[in-house]
XYZ file of C-alpha atoms in Angstrom:
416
model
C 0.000 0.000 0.000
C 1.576 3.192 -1.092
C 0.155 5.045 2.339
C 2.796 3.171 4.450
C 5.164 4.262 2.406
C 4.103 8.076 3.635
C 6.863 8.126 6.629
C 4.359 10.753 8.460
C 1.570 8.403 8.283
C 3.576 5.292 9.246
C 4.862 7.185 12.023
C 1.371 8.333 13.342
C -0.075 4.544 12.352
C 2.591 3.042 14.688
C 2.132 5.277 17.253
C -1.437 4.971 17.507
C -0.586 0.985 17.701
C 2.204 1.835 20.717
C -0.274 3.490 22.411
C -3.407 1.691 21.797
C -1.188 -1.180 23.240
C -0.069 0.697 26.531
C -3.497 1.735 27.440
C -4.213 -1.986 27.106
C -1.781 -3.133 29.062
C -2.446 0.083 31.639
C -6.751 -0.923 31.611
C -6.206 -4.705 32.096
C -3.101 -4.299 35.243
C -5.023 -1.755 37.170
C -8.071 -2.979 37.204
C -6.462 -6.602 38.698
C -4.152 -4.080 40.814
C -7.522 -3.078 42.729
C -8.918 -6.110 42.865
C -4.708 -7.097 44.563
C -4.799 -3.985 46.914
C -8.014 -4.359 47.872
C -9.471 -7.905 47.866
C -12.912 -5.971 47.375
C -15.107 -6.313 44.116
C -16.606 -2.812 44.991
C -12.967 -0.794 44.338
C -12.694 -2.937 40.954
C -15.884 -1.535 39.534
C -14.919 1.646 41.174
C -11.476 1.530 39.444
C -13.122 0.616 36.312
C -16.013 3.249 36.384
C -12.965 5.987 37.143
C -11.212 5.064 33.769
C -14.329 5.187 31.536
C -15.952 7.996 33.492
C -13.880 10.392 30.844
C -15.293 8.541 27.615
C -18.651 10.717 28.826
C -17.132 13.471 28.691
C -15.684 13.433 24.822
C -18.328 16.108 23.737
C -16.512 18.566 25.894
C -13.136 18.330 24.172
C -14.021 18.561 20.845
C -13.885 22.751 21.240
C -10.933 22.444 22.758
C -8.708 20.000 19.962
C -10.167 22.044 17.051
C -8.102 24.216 18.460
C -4.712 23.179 19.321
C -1.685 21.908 17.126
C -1.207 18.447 16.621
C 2.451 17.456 17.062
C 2.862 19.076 20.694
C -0.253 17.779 22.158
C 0.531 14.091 20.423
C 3.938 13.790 21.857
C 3.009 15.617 24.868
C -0.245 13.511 26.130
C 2.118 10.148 25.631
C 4.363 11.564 28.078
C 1.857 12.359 30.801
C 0.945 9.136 30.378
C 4.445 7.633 30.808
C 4.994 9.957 33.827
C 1.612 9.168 35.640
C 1.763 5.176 35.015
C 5.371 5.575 36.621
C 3.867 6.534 39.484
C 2.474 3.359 40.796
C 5.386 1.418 40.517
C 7.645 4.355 42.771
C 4.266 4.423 45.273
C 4.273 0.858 45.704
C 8.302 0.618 46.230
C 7.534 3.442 49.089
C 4.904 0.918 50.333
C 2.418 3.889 49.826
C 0.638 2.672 47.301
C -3.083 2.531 48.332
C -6.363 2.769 46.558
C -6.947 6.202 47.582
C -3.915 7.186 45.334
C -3.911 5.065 42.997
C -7.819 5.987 41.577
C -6.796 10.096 41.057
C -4.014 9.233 39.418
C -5.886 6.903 36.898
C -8.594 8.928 36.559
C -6.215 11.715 35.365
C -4.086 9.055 32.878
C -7.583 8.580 31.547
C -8.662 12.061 30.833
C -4.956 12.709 28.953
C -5.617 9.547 26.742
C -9.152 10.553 25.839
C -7.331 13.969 24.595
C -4.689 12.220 22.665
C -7.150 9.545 20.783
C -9.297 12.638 18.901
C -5.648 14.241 17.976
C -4.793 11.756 16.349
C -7.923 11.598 14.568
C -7.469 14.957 13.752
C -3.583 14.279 12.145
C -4.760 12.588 9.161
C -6.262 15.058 6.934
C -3.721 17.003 7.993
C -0.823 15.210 6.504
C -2.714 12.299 3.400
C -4.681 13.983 0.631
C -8.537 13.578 0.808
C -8.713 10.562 -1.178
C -6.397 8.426 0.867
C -8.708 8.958 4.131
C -11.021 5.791 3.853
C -8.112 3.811 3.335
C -6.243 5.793 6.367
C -9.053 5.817 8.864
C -9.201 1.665 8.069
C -5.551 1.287 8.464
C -5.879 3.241 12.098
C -9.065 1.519 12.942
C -7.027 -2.456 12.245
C -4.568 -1.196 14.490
C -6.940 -0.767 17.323
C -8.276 -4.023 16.883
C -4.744 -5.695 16.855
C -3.624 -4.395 19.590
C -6.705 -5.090 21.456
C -6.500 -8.832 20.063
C -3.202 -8.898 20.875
C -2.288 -7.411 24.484
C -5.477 -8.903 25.619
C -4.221 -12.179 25.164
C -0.535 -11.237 26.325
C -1.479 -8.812 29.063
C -2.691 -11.456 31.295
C 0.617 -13.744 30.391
C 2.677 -10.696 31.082
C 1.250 -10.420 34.915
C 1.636 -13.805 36.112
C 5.442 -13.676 34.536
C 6.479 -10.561 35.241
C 4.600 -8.853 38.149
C 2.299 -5.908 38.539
C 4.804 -3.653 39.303
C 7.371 -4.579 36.359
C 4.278 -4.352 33.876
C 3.990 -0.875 34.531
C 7.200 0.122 34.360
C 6.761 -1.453 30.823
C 4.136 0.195 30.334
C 5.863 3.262 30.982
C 8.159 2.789 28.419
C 5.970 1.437 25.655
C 4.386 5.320 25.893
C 7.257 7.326 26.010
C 8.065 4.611 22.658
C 4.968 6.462 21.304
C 6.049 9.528 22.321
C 9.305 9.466 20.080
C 7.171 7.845 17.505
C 5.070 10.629 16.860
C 7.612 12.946 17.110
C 8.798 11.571 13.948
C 5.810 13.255 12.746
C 6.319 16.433 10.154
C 3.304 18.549 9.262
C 3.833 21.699 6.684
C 1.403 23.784 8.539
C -0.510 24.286 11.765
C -3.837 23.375 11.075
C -4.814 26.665 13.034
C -2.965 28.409 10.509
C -4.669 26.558 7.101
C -8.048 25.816 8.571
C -10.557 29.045 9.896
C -11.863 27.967 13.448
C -14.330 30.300 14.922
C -14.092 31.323 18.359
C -15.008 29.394 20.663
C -18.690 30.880 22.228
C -20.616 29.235 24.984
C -24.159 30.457 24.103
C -23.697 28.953 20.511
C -21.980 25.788 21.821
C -25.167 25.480 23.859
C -27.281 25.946 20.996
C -25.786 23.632 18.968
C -25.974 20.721 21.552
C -29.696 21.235 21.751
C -30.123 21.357 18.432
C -28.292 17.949 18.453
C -30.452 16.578 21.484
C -33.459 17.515 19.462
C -32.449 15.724 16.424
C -32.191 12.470 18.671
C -35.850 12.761 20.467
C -37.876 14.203 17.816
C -36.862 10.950 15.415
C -36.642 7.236 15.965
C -33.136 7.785 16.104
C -33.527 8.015 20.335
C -33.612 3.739 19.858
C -30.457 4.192 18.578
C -29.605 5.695 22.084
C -31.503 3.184 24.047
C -29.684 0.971 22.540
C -25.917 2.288 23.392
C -27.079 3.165 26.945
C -27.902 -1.109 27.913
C -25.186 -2.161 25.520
C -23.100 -0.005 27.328
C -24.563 -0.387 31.064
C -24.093 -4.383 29.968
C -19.942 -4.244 28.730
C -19.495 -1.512 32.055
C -21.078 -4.213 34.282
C -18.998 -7.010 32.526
C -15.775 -5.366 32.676
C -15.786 -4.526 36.474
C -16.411 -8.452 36.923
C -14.374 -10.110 34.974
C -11.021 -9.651 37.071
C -12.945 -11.587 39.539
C -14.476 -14.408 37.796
C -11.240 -14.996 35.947
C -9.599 -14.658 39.282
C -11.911 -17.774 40.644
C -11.333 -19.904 37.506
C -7.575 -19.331 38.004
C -5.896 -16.469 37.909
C -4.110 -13.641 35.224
C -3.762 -16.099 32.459
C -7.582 -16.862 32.046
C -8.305 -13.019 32.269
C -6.539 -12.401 29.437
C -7.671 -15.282 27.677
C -11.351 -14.186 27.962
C -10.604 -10.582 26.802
C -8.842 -12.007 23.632
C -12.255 -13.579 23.114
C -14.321 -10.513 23.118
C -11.983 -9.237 20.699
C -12.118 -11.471 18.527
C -15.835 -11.953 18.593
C -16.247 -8.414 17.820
C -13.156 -8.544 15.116
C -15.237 -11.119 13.283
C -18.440 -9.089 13.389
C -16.912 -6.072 11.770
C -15.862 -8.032 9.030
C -19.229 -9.804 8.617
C -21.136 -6.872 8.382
C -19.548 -5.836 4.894
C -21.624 -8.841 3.592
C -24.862 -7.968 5.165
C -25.933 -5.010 3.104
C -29.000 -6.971 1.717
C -30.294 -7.632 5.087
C -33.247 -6.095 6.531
C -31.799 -4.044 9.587
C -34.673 -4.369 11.712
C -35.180 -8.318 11.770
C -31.130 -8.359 11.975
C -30.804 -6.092 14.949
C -33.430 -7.871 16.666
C -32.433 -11.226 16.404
C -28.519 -10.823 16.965
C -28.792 -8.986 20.291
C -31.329 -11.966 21.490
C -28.909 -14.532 20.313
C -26.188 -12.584 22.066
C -28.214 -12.470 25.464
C -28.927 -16.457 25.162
C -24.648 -17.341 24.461
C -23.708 -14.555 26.922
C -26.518 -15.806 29.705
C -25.581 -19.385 29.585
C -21.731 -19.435 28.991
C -20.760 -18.594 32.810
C -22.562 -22.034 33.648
C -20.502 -23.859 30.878
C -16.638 -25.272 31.330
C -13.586 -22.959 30.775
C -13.241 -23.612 27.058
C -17.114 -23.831 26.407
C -17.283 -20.588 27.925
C -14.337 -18.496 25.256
C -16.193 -20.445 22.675
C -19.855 -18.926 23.571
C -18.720 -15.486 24.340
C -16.504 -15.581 20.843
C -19.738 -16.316 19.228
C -22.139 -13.343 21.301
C -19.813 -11.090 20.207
C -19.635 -11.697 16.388
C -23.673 -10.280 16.140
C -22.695 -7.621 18.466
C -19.535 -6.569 16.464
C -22.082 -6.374 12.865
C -24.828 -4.843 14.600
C -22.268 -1.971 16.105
C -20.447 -1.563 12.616
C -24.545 -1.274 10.564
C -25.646 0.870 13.491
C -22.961 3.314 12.684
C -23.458 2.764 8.971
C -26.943 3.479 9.220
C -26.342 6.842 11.537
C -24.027 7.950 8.719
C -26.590 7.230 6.061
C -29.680 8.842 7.855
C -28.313 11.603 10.029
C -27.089 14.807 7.397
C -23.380 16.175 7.449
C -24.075 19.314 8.579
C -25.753 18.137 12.392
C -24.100 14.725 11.854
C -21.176 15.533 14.604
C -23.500 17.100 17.296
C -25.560 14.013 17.268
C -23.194 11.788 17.520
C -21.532 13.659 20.222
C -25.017 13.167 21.987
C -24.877 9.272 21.256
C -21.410 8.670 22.206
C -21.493 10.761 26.015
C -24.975 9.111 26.888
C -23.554 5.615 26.205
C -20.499 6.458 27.217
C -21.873 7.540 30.762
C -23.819 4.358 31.409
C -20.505 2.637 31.116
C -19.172 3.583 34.266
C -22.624 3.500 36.288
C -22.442 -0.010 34.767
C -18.977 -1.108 36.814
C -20.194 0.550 39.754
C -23.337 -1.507 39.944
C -21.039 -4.682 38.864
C -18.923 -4.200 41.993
C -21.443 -3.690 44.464
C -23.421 -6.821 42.988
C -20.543 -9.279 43.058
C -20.221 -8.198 47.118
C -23.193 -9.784 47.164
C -23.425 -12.915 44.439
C -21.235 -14.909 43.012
C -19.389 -13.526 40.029
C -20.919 -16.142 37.630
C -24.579 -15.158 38.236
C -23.460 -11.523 38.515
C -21.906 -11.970 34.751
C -24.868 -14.061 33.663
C -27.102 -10.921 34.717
C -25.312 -8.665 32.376
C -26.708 -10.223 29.380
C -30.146 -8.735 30.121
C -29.286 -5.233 28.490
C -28.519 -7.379 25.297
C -32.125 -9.101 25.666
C -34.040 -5.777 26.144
C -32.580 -4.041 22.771
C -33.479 -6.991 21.132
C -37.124 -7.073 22.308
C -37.479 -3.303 21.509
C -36.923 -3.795 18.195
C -39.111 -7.103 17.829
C -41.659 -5.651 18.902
C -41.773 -2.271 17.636
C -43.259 -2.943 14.337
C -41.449 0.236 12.600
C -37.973 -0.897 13.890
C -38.604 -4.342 12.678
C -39.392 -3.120 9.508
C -36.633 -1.107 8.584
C -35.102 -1.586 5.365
C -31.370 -2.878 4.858
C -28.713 -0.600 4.506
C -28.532 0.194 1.210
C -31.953 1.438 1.223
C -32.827 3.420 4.457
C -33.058 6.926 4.623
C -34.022 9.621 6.972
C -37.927 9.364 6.009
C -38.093 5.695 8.084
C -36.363 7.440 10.986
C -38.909 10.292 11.046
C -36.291 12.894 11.210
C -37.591 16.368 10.429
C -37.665 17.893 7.392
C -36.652 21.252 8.471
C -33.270 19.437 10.293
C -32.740 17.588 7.423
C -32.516 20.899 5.121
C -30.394 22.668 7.902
């Protein structure tokens, strides 16, 4: 592919692989670290609702990174990173290390990486011409899903071999790595000093969020929401339990092991869906997030191996259904109000996460992990049933053919 011959864009591709990999690494040993420290499911859905707490709040940086220069903030959000992660380690030397400390200073390493991710975003049409986007946006999205795929599996390996506290000193170093890689990075211009970016105003920013919020509850498109609020609620829950059911099935190893499957699940799924543009999206919808909620409820129950094997399979619907979803917004939803919407999608899901893991750790005080994880699957069962048995959702056309019209997005929003 000519692209990675483009030494800019081979030097942002691998750095968005570095640190897609370190946050990895950093999500999977911390949230084990609380569960370590302190032998209490509650502070592992507490640790996990303080690193996706800042996904919610996306909508509010978006202002602030049309605003800034690329290079600086790349380089200097890896580093922030490296510095903050290298705190644990030194704590825990100084026998200091509690979970008191340790959740301000994650919560902070998570705000800097939800700066960096939209940056880099941001880089592309910045240094590739317009026609080489598509291909660069899929080359950046494969790298997400490799490293996901890949550390998953490792990251568990890597604790039980190496130690909590040596993993993070690696992990320290794999994003200062990412650091020097994107300082490899040479842009012509600023884009502040090529692109026209108004200044900033609250009133209008206001405005134009309502405008979005009205575009989701005056249309069908709010199911959409409903949707990403249990999905998300669901995956929050799950991830806040998981260090302790793989912890009672055996340890690190089996932690990793089950993460790789969700990856791979949902790897599958994306490819899928680029052969299901004949299918009615309504009856497709419906029926994969019921499957989903029958593997997902019953694979807990089910023998180590049984269990990768069923939760491979729930997440191969899930992974289509996420990638037509999308699809669809993008087909229904016009350019010009296309970003606040999605901005409105993305926080309210993005919120439930969190809410999700605390819930998760309060419930596994209570019940075994197993039932805990089986209960998650319910969020899956009622987005399926809402579009069953809403006869316009079950309806809907397939991809190729659905506009705004079966959404019942206003005309005078569509002509905005």
């Amino acid at each position: 592919m000519k692209l990675l011959a483009d030494k800019n864009f081979l030097s942002l591709l691998m750095g968005r692989l570095t640190t897609n990999a370190g946050d990895s690494i950093y999500y999977i040993t911390t949230t084990w670290l609380a569960a370590e420290i302190t032998n209490d499911p509650f502070y592992v859905g507490l640790t996990s609702a303080v690193i996706l707490i800042p996904k919610g709040l996306q909508f509010l940086w978006g202002p602030l990174v049309d605003r800034w220069n690329i290079k600086p903030v790349l380089i200097l959000t890896q580093l922030i990173q490296a510095a903050l992660i290298l705190l644990i380690p030194i704590l825990y030397y100084m026998d200091a290390l509690t979970i008191y400390n340790l959740l301000p200073i994650v919560f902070i390493a998570a705000i800097v990486a939800e700066l960096g991710y939209p940056v880099q975003l941001k880089a592309l049409p910045a240094m590739i011409p317009k026609n080489k986007l598509l291909q660069g946006n899929s080359l950046l999205a494969i790298a997400n899903q490799t490293a996901d795929i890949v550390l998953n599996a490792v990251s568990g390996i890597l604790l039980a071999i190496l130690g909590i506290v040596t993993l993070y000193l690696v992990d320290s170093i794999i994003f200062t790595l990412a650091a020097l890689l994107f300082s490899l990075i040479k842009l012509k211009k600023s884009p502040i000093e090529t692109v026209k970016v108004e200044k900033l105003n609250l009133k209008n920013y206001v405005l134009e969020m309502k405008l979005g919020l009205k575009v989701v509850f005056n249309s069908m498109i709010w199911v959409f929401l409903i949707a990403n609020v249990f999905v998300n609620f669901c995956l929050g829950l799950m991830y806040a339990i998981l260090p302790i059911y793989a912890n009672s099935l055996g340890g690190e190893e089996k932690y990793g092991y089950i993460l790789t499957a969700i990856s791979i699940g949902m790897v599958l799924g994306s490819l899928i869906s680029t052969k299901l543009t004949k299918v009615p999206i309504g009856l497709f919808i419906s029926s994969s997030f019921i499957v989903a909620f029958i593997l997902w409820g019953i694979a807990p129950y089910m023998g180590f191996y049984i269990f990768l094997s069923l939760f491979t399979l729930c997440f191969i619907p899930i992974g289509s259904a996420n990638i037509i979803l999308g699809s669809v917004m993008q087909s229904v939803v016009p350019l010009t109000i296309i970003g606040r919407t999605n901005s409105v999608m993305s926080s309210f899901g993005a919120i439930t996460m969190p809410i999700g893991s605390l819930v998760g750790g309060l419930l596994v005080r209570y019940f075994e992990s197993s039932l805990v994880l089986s209960w998650a699957a319910m969020g899956f069962l009622v987005v399926g049933l809402t579009w069953l048995f809403n006869k316009r959702l079950r309806n809907l056309p397939n991809s190729e053919t659905i506009s705004y019209k079966d959404f019942n997005i206003p005309k005078e929003l569509i002509e905005l």
